[in-house]
């Protein structure tokens, strides 16, 4: 198996993860930000930032789909990339995401006993930090 | 409670064969990161991967991976 190609594809995957994290942080972050900002001139500026985040997310997703399609013709390369360390790290990342979601749910539940929190904000924040926890932890584990 | 120390001889065997982590990874069918994390003891490989590595170095699995009971 070609050594440099595996490392190249592994680096591409890491870059995809990195840009997806940035894209998600910006894109979905603006939805949360607009819930807290009520100034009339801010939403226009935020929509441009949102567009940038969306663009980053779309480009990185296209690159990832392209990489997956390229790998389809080479099973050995696919197996090498999705090796047991990768699968192990993926499970760990999803576990972290799961605990973040459970922790946030618990936090919002306790807060709701004292104050009224809009359901849409709770849903957005839980989704945002849950996905972010998975992405960031996967990046950290893959850095080894 | 009894503890155990898990070590390996991958670095030594690599030096004897004069191959890099990247080359070993390609021979075994994993990424360099996997070899690196196993070699440094951060990740414990599956039995299948351990056997593959031992076969590549032409030694027994117990010679490549050492479990010392304390």
XYZ file of C-alpha atoms in Angstrom:
214
model
C 0.000 0.000 0.000
C 1.262 3.464 -0.836
C 2.442 5.083 2.398
C 2.257 8.736 1.472
C -1.265 8.375 0.027
C -2.685 7.050 3.322
C -1.088 9.905 5.245
C -2.299 12.381 2.635
C -5.879 11.075 2.898
C -5.641 11.050 6.689
C -4.525 14.679 6.616
C -7.389 15.531 4.228
C -9.831 13.950 6.651
C -8.329 15.912 9.556
C -8.607 19.135 7.523
C -12.231 18.314 6.716
C -12.936 17.848 10.430
C -11.193 21.123 11.251
C -13.120 23.133 8.644
C -16.395 21.446 9.556
C -15.848 22.476 13.164
C -15.120 26.067 12.118
C -18.101 26.076 9.736
C -20.486 24.668 12.345
C -19.221 27.072 15.034
C -19.810 30.086 12.792
C -22.971 28.974 10.962
C -25.036 27.604 13.836
C -23.425 30.026 16.294
C -25.065 32.930 14.475
C -28.523 31.371 15.017
C -27.863 31.322 18.757
C -26.400 34.830 18.675
C -29.500 36.261 16.989
C -31.620 34.865 19.828
C -29.725 37.061 22.266
C -29.264 40.209 20.134
C -32.243 42.400 19.364
C -30.503 45.457 17.797
C -31.938 46.115 14.285
C -28.589 46.643 12.479
C -26.926 43.492 13.818
C -28.914 40.771 11.997
C -27.742 42.031 8.563
C -24.114 41.746 9.609
C -24.752 38.384 11.222
C -26.390 37.015 8.093
C -23.103 37.619 6.212
C -21.168 35.750 8.897
C -23.793 32.984 8.727
C -23.318 32.777 4.968
C -19.553 32.456 5.463
C -20.055 29.643 7.998
C -22.511 27.913 5.660
C -20.054 28.217 2.770
C -17.207 26.709 4.827
C -19.476 23.857 5.923
C -20.667 23.133 2.379
C -17.156 23.222 0.862
C -15.760 20.893 3.536
C -18.728 18.525 3.093
C -18.200 18.410 -0.691
C -14.509 17.653 -0.126
C -15.437 14.876 2.309
C -17.972 13.297 -0.091
C -15.329 13.450 -2.839
C -12.806 11.728 -0.570
C -15.349 9.023 0.340
C -16.141 8.420 -3.348
C -12.448 8.180 -4.198
C -12.009 5.636 -1.422
C -14.866 3.454 -2.620
C -12.735 1.891 -5.319
C -9.972 0.991 -2.880
C -11.160 -1.173 0.000
C -7.680 -1.628 1.468
C -7.148 2.107 1.645
C -10.581 2.578 3.179
C -9.837 -0.059 5.832
C -6.475 1.557 6.586
C -8.073 4.957 7.070
C -10.998 3.649 9.125
C -8.700 1.529 11.270
C -9.378 0.563 14.877
C -7.827 3.694 16.383
C -10.123 5.813 14.207
C -13.185 3.786 15.269
C -12.057 3.891 18.913
C -11.676 7.682 18.765
C -15.043 8.055 17.069
C -16.768 6.100 19.852
C -14.983 8.215 22.491
C -16.018 11.450 20.733
C -19.671 10.382 20.551
C -19.525 9.426 24.241
C -18.266 12.924 25.074
C -21.021 14.457 22.921
C -23.585 12.288 24.690
C -22.433 13.411 28.143
C -22.421 17.076 27.057
C -26.035 16.718 25.850
C -27.060 14.942 29.080
C -25.229 17.592 31.161
C -26.890 20.465 29.295
C -30.308 18.828 29.574
C -29.804 18.486 33.312
C -28.592 22.092 33.582
C -31.593 23.442 31.661
C -33.939 21.265 33.682
C -32.590 22.720 36.957
C -32.721 26.262 35.502
C -36.312 25.735 34.370
C -37.296 25.151 37.997
C -36.373 28.767 38.754
C -36.977 30.625 35.500
C -38.812 30.183 32.205
C -36.478 29.291 29.337
C -37.744 29.263 25.733
C -37.721 25.724 24.355
C -36.171 26.872 21.061
C -33.105 28.293 22.880
C -32.687 25.111 24.915
C -32.895 22.988 21.761
C -30.480 25.185 19.830
C -27.892 25.344 22.630
C -28.076 21.590 23.294
C -27.683 20.782 19.610
C -24.900 23.354 19.135
C -22.738 22.251 22.047
C -23.498 18.559 21.556
C -22.256 18.597 17.953
C -19.358 20.895 18.854
C -18.243 18.531 21.645
C -18.127 15.607 19.196
C -16.217 17.583 16.557
C -13.679 19.164 18.920
C -12.978 15.950 20.832
C -12.508 14.066 17.543
C -10.020 16.728 16.420
C -8.095 16.412 19.676
C -7.997 12.597 19.533
C -6.939 12.624 15.886
C -4.045 14.977 16.545
C -1.858 12.246 18.092
C -5.725 -4.919 43.678
C -3.348 -6.445 41.182
C -2.033 -4.143 38.463
C -0.396 -5.003 35.197
C 2.081 -3.187 32.990
C 1.612 -3.461 29.243
C 4.658 -2.698 27.144
C 5.783 -3.480 23.614
C 8.892 -3.991 21.521
C 7.651 -2.307 18.364
C 10.297 0.422 18.358
C 13.077 -2.147 18.839
C 11.682 -4.403 16.116
C 11.296 -1.464 13.761
C 14.885 -0.480 14.352
C 16.004 -4.041 13.634
C 14.062 -4.071 10.371
C 15.060 -0.472 9.687
C 11.555 0.745 8.826
C 9.647 3.870 9.798
C 6.253 4.023 11.527
C 4.726 5.117 8.223
C 6.162 2.135 6.362
C 5.034 -0.283 9.070
C 1.558 1.254 9.001
C 1.318 0.688 5.247
C 2.448 -2.945 5.596
C -0.101 -3.659 8.330
C -2.912 -1.649 6.746
C -3.416 1.106 9.324
C -2.451 4.763 9.658
C 0.842 6.041 11.108
C -1.087 7.511 14.045
C -2.270 4.029 15.029
C 1.290 2.674 15.029
C 2.460 5.727 16.977
C -0.207 5.430 19.674
C 0.402 1.675 20.055
C 4.174 2.146 20.212
C 3.907 4.840 22.890
C 1.433 2.756 24.893
C -1.489 5.158 24.487
C -3.621 2.650 22.607
C -3.949 -1.098 23.086
C -4.454 -2.868 19.738
C -6.986 -5.608 19.033
C -5.848 -9.236 18.932
C -6.081 -9.217 15.131
C -3.819 -6.192 14.784
C -1.387 -7.556 17.383
C -1.126 -10.837 15.447
C -0.648 -8.974 12.159
C 2.216 -6.974 13.661
C 3.834 -10.025 15.207
C 3.593 -11.878 11.889
C 5.188 -8.969 10.100
C 8.134 -8.960 12.524
C 8.209 -12.791 12.421
C 8.039 -13.142 16.189
C 5.434 -14.343 18.697
C 2.768 -11.928 19.909
C 4.061 -12.370 23.492
C 7.498 -11.246 22.345
C 6.098 -8.114 20.776
C 3.628 -7.269 23.536
C 4.617 -7.891 27.117
C 2.185 -8.001 30.003
C 3.938 -7.833 33.371
C 1.794 -8.626 36.411
C 2.747 -6.613 39.487
